[in-house]
mmCIF file of C-alpha atoms in Angstrom:
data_model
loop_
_atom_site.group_PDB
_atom_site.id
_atom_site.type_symbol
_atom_site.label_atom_id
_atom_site.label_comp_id
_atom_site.label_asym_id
_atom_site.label_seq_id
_atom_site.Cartn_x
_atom_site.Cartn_y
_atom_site.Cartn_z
ATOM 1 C CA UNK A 179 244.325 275.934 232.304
ATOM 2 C CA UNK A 180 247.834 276.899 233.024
ATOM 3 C CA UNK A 181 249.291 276.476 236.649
ATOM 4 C CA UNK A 182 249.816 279.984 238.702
ATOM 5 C CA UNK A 183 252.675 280.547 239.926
ATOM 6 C CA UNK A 184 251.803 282.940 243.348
ATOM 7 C CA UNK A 185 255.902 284.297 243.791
ATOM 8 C CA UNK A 186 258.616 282.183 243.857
ATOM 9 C CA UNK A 187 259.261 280.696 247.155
ATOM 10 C CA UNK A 188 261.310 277.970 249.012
ATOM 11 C CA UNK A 189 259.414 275.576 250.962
ATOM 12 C CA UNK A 190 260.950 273.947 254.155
ATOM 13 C CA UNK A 191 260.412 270.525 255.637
ATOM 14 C CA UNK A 192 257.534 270.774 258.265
ATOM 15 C CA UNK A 193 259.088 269.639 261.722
ATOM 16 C CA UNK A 194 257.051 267.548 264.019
ATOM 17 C CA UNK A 195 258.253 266.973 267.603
ATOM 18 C CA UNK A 196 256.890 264.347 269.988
ATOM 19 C CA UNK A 197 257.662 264.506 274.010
ATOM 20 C CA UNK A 198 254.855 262.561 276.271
ATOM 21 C CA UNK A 199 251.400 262.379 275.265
ATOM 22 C CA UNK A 200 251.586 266.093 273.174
ATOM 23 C CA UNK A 201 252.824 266.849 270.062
ATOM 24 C CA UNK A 202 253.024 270.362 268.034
ATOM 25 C CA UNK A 203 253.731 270.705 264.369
ATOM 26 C CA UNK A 204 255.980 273.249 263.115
ATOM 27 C CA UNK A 205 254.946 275.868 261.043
ATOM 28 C CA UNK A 206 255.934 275.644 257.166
ATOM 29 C CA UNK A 207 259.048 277.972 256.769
ATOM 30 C CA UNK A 208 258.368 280.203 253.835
ATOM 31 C CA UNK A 209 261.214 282.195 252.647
ATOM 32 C CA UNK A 210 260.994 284.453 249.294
ATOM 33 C CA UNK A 211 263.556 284.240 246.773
ATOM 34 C CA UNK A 212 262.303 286.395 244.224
ATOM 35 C CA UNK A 213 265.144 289.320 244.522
ATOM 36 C CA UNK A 214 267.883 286.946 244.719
ATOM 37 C CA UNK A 215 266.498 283.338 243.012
ATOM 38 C CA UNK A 216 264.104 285.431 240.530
ATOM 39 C CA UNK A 217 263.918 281.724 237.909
ATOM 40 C CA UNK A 218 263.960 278.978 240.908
ATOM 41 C CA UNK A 219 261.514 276.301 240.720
ATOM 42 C CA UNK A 220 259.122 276.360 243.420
ATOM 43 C CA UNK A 221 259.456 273.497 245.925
ATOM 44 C CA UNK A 222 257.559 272.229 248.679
ATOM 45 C CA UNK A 223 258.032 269.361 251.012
ATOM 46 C CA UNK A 224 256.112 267.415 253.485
ATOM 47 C CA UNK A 225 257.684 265.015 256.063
ATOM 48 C CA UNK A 226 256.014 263.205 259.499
ATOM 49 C CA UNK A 227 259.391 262.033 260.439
ATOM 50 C CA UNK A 228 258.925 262.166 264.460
ATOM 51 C CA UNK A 229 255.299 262.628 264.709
ATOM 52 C CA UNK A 230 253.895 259.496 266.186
ATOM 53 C CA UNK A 231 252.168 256.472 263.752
ATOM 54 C CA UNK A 232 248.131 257.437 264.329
ATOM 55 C CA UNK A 233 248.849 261.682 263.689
ATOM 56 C CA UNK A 234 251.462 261.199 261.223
ATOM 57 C CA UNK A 235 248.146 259.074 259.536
ATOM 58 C CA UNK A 236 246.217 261.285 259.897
ATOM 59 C CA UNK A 237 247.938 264.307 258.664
ATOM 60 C CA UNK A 238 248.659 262.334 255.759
ATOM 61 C CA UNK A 239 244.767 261.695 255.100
ATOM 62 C CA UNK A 240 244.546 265.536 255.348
ATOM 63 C CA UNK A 241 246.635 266.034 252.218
ATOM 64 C CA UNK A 242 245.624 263.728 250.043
ATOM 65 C CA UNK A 243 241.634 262.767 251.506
ATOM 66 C CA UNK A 244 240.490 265.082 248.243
ATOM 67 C CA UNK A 245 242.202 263.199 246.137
ATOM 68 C CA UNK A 246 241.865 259.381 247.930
ATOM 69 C CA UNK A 247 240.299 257.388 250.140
ATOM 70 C CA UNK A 248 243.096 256.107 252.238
ATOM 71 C CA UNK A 249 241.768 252.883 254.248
ATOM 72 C CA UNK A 250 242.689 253.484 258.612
ATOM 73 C CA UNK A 251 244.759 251.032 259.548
ATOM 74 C CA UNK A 252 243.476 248.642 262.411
ATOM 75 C CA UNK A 253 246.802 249.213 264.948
ATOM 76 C CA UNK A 254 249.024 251.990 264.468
ATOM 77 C CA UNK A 255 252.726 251.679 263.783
ATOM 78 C CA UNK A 256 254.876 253.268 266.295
ATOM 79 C CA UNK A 257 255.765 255.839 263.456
ATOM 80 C CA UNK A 258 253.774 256.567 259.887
ATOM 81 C CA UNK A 259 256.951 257.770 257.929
ATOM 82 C CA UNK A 260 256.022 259.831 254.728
ATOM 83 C CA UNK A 261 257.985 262.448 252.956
ATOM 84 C CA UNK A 262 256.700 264.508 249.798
ATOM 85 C CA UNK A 263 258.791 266.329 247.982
ATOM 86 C CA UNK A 264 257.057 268.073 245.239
ATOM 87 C CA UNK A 265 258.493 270.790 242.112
ATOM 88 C CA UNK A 266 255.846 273.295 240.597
ATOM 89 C CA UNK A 267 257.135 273.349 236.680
ATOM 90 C CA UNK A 268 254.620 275.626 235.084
ATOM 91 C CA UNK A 269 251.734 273.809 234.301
ATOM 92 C CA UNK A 270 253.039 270.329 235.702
ATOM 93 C CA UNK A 271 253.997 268.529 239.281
ATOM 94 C CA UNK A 272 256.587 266.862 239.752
ATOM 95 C CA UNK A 273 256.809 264.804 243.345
ATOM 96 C CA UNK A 274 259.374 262.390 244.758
ATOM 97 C CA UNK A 275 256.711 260.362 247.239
ATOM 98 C CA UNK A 276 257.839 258.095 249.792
ATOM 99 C CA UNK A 277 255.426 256.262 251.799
ATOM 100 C CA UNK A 278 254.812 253.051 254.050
ATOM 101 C CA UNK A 279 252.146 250.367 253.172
ATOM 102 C CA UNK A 280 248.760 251.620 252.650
ATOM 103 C CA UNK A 281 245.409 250.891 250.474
ATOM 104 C CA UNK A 282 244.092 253.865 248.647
ATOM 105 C CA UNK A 283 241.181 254.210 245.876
ATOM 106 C CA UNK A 284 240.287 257.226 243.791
ATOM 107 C CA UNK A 285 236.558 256.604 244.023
ATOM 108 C CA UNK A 286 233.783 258.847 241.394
ATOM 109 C CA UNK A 287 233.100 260.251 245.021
ATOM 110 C CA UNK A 288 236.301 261.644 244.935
ATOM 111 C CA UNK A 289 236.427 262.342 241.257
ATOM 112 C CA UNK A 290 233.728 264.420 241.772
ATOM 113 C CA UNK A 291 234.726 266.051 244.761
ATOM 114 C CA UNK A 292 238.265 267.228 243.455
ATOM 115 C CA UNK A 293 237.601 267.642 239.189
ATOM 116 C CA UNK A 294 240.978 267.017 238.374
ATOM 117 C CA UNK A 295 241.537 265.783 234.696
ATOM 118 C CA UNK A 296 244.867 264.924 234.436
ATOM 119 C CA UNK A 297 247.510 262.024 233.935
ATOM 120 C CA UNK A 298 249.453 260.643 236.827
ATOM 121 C CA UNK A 299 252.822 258.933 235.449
ATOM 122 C CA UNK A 300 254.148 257.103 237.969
ATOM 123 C CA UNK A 301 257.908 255.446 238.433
ATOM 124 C CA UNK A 302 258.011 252.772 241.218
ATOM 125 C CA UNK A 303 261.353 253.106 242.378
ATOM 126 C CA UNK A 304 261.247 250.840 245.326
ATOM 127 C CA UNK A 305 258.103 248.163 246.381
ATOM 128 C CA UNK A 306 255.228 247.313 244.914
ATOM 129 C CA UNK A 307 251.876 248.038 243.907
ATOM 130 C CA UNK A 308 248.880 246.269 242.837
ATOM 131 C CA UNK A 309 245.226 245.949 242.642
ATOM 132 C CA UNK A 310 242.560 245.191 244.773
ATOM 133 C CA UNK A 311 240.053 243.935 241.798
ATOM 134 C CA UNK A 312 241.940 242.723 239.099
ATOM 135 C CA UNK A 313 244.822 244.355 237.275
ATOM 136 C CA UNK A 314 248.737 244.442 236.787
ATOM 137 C CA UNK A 315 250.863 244.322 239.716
ATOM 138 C CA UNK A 316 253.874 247.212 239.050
ATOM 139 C CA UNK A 317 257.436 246.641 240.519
ATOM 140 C CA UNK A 318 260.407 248.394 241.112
ATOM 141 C CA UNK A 319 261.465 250.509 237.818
ATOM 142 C CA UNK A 320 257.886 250.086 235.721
ATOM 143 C CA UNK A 321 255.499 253.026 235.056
ATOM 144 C CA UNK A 322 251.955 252.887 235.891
ATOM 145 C CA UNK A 323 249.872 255.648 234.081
ATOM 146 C CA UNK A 324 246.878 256.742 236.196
ATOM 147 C CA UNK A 325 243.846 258.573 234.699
ATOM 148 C CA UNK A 326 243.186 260.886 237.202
ATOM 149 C CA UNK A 327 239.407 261.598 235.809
ATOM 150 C CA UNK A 328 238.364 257.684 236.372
ATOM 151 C CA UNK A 329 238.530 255.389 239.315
ATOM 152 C CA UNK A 330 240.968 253.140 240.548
ATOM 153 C CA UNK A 331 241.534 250.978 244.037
ATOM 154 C CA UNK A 332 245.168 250.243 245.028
ATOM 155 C CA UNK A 333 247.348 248.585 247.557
ATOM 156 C CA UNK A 334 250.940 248.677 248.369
ATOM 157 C CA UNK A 335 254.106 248.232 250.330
ATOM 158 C CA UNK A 336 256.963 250.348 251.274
ATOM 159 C CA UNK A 337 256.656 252.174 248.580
ATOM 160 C CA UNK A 338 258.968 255.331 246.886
ATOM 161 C CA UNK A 339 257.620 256.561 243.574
ATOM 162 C CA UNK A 340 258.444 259.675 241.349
ATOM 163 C CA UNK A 341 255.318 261.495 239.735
ATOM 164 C CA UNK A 342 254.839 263.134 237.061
ATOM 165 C CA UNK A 343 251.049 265.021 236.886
ATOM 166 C CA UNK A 344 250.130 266.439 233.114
ATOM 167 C CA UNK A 345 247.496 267.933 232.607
ATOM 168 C CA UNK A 346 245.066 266.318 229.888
ATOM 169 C CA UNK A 347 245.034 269.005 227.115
ATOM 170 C CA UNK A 348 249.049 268.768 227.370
ATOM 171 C CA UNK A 349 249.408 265.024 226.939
ATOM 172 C CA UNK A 350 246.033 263.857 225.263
ATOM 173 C CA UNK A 351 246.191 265.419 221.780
ATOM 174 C CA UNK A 352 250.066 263.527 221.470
ATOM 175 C CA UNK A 353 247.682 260.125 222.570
ATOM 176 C CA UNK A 354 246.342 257.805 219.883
ATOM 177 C CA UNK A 355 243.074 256.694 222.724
ATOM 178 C CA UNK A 356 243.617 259.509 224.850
ATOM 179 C CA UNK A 357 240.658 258.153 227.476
ATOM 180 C CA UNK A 358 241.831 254.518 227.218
ATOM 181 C CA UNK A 359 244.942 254.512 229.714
ATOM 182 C CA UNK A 360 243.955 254.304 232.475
ATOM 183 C CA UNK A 361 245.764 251.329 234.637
ATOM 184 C CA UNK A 362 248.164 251.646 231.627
ATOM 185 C CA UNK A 363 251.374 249.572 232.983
ATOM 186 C CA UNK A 364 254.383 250.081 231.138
ATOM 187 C CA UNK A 365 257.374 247.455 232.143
ATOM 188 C CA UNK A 366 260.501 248.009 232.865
ATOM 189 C CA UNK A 367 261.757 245.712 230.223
ATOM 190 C CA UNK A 368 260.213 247.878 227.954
ATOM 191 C CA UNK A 369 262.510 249.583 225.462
ATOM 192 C CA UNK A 370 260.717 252.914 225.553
ATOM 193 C CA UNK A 371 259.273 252.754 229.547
ATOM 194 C CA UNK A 372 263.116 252.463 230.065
ATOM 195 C CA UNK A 373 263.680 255.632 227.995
ATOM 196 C CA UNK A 374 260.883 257.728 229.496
ATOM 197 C CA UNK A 375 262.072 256.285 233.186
ATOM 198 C CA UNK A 376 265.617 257.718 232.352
ATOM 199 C CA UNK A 377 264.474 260.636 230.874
ATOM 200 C CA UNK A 378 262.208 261.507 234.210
ATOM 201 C CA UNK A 379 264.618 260.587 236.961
ATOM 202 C CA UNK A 380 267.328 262.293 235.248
ATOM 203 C CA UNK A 381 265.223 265.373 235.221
ATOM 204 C CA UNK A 382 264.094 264.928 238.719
ATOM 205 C CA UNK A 383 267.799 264.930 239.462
ATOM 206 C CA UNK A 384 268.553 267.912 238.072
ATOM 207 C CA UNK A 385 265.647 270.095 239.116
ATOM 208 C CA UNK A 386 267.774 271.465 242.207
ATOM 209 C CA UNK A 387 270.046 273.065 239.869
ATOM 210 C CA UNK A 388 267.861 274.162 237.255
ATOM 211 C CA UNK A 389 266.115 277.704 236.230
ATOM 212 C CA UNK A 390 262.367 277.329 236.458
ATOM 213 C CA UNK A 391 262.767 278.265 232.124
ATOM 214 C CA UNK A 392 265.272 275.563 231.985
ATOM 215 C CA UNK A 393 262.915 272.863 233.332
ATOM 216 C CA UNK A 394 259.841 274.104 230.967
ATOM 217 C CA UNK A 395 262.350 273.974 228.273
ATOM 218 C CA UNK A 396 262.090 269.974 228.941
ATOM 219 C CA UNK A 397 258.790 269.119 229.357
ATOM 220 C CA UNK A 398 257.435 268.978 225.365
ATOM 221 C CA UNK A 399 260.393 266.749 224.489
ATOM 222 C CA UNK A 400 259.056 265.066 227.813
ATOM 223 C CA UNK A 401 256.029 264.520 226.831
ATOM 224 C CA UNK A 402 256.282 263.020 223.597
ATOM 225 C CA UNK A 403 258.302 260.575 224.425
ATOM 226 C CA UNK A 404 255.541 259.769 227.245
ATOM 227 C CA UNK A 405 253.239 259.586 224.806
ATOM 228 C CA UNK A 406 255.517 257.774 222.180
ATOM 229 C CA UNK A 407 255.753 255.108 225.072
ATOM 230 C CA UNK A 408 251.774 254.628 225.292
ATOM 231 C CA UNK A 409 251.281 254.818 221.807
ATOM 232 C CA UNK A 410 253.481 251.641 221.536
ATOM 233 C CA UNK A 411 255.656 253.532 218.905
ATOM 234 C CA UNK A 412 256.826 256.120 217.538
ATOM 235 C CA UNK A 413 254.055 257.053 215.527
ATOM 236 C CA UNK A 414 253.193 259.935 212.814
ATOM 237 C CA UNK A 415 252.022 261.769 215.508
ATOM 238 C CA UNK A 416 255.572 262.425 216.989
ATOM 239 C CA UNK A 417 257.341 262.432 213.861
ATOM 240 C CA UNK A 418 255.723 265.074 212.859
ATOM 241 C CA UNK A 419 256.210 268.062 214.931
ATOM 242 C CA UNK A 420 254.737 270.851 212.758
ATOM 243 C CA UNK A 421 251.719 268.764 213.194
ATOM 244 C CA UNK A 422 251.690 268.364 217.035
ATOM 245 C CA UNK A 423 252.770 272.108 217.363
ATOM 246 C CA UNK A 424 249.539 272.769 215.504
ATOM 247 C CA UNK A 425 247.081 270.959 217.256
ATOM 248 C CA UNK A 426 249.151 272.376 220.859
ATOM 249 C CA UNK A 427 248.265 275.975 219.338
ATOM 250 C CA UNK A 428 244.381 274.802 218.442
ATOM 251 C CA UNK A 429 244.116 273.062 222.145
ATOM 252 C CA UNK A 430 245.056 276.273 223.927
ATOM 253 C CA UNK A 431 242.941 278.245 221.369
ATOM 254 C CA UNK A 432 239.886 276.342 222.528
ATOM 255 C CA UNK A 433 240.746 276.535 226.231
ATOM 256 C CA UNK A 434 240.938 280.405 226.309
ATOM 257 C CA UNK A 435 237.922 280.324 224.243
ATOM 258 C CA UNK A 436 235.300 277.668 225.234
ATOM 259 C CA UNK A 437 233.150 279.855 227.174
ATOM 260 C CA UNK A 438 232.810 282.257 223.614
ATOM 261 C CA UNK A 439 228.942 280.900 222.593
ATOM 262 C CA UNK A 440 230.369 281.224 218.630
ATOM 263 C CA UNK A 441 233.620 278.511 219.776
ATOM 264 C CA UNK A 442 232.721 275.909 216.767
ATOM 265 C CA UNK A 443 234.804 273.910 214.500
ATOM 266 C CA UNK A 444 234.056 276.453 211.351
ATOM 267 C CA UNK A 445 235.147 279.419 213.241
ATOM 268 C CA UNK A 446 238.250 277.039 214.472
ATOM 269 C CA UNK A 447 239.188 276.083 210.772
ATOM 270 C CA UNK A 448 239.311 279.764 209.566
ATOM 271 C CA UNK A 449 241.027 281.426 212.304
ATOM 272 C CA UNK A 450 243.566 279.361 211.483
ATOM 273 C CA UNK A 451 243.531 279.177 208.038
ATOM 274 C CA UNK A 452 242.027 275.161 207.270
ATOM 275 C CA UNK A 453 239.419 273.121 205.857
ATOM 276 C CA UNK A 454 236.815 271.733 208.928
ATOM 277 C CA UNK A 455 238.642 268.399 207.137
ATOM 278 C CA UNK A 456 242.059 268.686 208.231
ATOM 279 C CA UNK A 457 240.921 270.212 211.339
ATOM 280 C CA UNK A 458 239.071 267.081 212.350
ATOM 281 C CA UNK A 459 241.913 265.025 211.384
ATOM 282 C CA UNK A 460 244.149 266.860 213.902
ATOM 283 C CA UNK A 461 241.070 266.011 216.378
ATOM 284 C CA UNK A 462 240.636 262.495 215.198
ATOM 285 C CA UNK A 463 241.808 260.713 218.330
ATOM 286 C CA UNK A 464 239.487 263.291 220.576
ATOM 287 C CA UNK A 465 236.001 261.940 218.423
ATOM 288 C CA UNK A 466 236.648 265.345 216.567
ATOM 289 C CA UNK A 467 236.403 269.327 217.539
ATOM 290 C CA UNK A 468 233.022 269.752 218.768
ATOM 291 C CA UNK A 469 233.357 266.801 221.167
ATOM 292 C CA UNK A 470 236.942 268.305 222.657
ATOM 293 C CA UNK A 471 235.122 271.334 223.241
ATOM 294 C CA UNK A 472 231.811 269.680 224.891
ATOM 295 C CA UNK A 473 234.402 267.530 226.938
ATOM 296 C CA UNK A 474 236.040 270.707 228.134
ATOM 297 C CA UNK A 475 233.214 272.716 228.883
ATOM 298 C CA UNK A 476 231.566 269.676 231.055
ATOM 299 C CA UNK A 477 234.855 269.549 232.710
ATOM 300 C CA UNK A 478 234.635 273.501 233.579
ATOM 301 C CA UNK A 479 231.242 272.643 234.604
ATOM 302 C CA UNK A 480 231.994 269.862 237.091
ATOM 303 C CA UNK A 481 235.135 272.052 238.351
ATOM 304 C CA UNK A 482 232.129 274.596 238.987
ATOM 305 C CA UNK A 483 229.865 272.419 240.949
ATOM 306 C CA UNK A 484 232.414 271.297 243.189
ATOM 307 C CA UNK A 485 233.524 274.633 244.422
ATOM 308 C CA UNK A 486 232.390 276.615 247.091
ATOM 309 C CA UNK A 487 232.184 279.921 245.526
ATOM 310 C CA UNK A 488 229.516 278.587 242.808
ATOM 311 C CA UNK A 489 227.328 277.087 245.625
ATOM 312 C CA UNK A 490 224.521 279.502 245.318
ATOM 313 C CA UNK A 491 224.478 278.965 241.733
ATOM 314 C CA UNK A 492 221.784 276.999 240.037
ATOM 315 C CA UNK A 493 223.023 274.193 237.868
ATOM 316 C CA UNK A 494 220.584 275.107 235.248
ATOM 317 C CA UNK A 495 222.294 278.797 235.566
ATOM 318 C CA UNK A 496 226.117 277.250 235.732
ATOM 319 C CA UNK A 497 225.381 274.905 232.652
ATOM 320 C CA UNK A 498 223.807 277.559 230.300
ATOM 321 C CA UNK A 499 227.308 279.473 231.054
ATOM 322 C CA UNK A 500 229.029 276.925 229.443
ATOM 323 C CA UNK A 501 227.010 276.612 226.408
ATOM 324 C CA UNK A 502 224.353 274.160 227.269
ATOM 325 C CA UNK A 503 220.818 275.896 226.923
ATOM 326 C CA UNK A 504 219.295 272.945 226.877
ATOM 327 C CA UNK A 505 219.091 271.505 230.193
ATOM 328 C CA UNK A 506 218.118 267.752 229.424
ATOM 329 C CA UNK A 507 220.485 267.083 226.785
ATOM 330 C CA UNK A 508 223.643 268.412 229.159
ATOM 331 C CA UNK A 509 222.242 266.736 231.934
ATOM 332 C CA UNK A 510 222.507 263.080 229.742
ATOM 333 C CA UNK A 511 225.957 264.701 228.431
ATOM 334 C CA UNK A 512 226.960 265.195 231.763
ATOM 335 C CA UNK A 513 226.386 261.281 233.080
ATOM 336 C CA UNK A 514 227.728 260.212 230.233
ATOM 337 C CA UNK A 515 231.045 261.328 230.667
ATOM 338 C CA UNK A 516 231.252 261.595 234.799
ATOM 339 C CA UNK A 517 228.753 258.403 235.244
ATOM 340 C CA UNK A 518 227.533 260.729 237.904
ATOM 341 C CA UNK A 519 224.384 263.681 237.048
ATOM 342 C CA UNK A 520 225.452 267.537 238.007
ATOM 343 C CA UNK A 521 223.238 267.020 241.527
ATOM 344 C CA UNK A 522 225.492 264.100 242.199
ATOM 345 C CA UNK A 523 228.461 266.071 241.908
ATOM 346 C CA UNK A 524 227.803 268.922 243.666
ATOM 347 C CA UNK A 525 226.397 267.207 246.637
ATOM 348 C CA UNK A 526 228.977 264.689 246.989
ATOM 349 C CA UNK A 527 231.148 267.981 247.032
ATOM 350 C CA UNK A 528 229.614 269.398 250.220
ATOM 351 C CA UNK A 529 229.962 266.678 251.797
ATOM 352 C CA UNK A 530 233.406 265.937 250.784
ATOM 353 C CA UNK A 531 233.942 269.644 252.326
ATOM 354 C CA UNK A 532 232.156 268.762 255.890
ATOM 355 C CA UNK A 533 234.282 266.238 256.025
ATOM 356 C CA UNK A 534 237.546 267.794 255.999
ATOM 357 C CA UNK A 535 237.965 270.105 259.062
ATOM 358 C CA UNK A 536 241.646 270.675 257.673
ATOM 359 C CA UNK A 537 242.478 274.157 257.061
ATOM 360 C CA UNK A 538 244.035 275.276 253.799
ATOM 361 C CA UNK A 539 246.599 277.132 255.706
ATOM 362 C CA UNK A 540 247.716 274.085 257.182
ATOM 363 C CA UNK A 541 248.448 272.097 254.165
ATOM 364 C CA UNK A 542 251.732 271.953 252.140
ATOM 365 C CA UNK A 543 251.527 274.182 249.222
ATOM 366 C CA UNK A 544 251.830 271.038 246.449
ATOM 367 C CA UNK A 545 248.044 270.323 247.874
ATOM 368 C CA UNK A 546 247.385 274.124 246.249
ATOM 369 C CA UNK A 547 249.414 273.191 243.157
ATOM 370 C CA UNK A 548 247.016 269.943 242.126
ATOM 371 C CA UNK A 549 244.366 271.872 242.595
ATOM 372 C CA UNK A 550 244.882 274.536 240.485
ATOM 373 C CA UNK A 551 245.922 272.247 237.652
ATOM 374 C CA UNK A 552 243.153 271.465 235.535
#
């Protein structure tokens, strides 16, 4: 699903100001450009700088408590510094994070609760990071890849990292294992990590002065070399752009299409003028069409279950929707991929909602971007 873009508008550092025992957060200054910056990038920026240790925690849980589990710390520093800068390129996030020491998982509670399916590629630029059950520690200047559709349980220190969030049906069909990287630590004495970690930060430096075309301009070339860097090298799959370009143009086919009931790898092959042979070749590393398009439509149907507006909605009702008339065999579908069943999901949802008393209005608008990415 593509990211929308709501106007164009400049986001200002939210203020915080401390005097006694009160403390009042500014409001988030939102000015439009579109008559005179009618191409600029949105931007949005969170920073506790003067809001005291336990509410600058706290505020901080309320942005990202959909997406982790942050662990309370036992005493309060005097202050809880965190800034989050954060660039809204079409379809992708990119955000400068800076952040003291913390623990943080992304639990199937949360997986469930949020339905984001995306990759997290994330450049340590200063501390550390490592794991709580077994795993690579990453250090300054290496890339950690982060599955954001399976778990993981994290600790770290001081940290400053730059982000990059694509969403799966951008990088996946460049991937050889597209589910397998997860954890995925790239070194920095890696030839092509080093390439990729140029390639971003030089990007990130330049977003300030770009067009919002300029920077989408970027992000294929971007993204193949991302995924030549998992792949381990530079494999037929990059070489050969007519063929990614294809299977880009049969991805977004199947996205704007996989609620059509006739959405099938025969009527995929002739619409665009193949044999069901080289179309499953394209889909090789995906376990072929007809599983890309299951995947996708259990991924709508998750997405579903976890949001409010479907809550009235029988799962039997939401899954025939999507395709499945058969409720047993999408039910075993279902667990098989999430390792959770539909009632699972949407109950850890409503909880995850009675837990957060946070209003949306209150929340820095790169909190709206994630969610809308999938």
């Amino acid at each position: 699903m593509a990211l929308i873009v709501l106007g164009h508008c400049r986001f200002v550092r939210t203020k915080f100001n401390w005097k006694g025992t009160n403390y009042s957060r500014g409001k988030l200054d939102i000015r439009s450009d579109m008559a005179e910056h009618a191409e600029r990038i949105p931007h949005s920026i969170l920073d506790t700088r003067g809001l005291p240790g336990k509410q600058a925690f706290k505020l901080w849980q309320e942005h990202t408590g959909l997406h982790y589990d942050l662990r309370a710390l036992k005493e309060y520093p005097p202050t809880y510094e965190v800034r989050t800068d954060a660039w809204q390129v079409g379809n992708v996030l990119i955000a400068d994070f800076q952040q003291p020491a913390q623990d943080w998982s992304r639990s199937r509670t949360c997986i469930a609760r949020d339905g984001l399916d995306m990759y997290m590629v994330q450049i340590l630029r200063r501390g550390w990071s490592g794991p709580r059950d077994g795993g690579d520690t990453v250090r300054a200047d290496d890339i950690m890849i982060y599955d954001m559709a399976q778990p993981s349980d994290r600790r770290g220190g001081d940290n400053r990292a730059l982000a990059l969030f694509l969403p799966r049906n951008l990088l996946g069909p460049h991937l050889k294992s597209p589910d397998e990287h997860n954890l995925h630590l790239l070194p920095s004495s890696d030839p092509l990590a080093a390439l990729v970690r140029d390639h971003i930060v030089g990007l990130r430096a330049r977003l300030s002065g770009m067009s919002l075309d300029q920077a989408q301009a970027v992000i294929p070339a971007t993204v193949q070399l991302i995924a030549a860097a998992l792949n381990g090298t530079v494999h037929e799959e990059q070489a050969g752009s007519v063929r990614m370009a294809m299977t880009e143009r049969i991805c977004s086919y199947i996205n704007a299409h996989v609620l059509e009931p006739d959405l099938n790898p025969e009527t995929i092959a002739g619409r665009f003028g193949m044999t069901r042979r080289n179309l499953g070749y394209l889909f090789e590393s995906h376990g072929g069409v007809a599983a890309y398009i299951r995947r996708k439509r259990l991924s709508l149907i998750r997405a579903a279950l976890a949001h409010p507006a479907h809550r009235g909605q029988s799962i039997e009702a939401i899954a025939e929707a999507h395709g499945f008339n058969h409720y047993r065999s999408f039910a075993l579908a279902f667990q098989r991929q999430f390792d959770l069943t539909p009632r699972e999901v949407r109950v850890r949802a409503i909880e995850g909602k009675a837990l957060s008393a946070t209003s949306d209005n209150t929340l820095a608008e790169w909190v709206h971007w994630l969610r809308l990415m999938n």
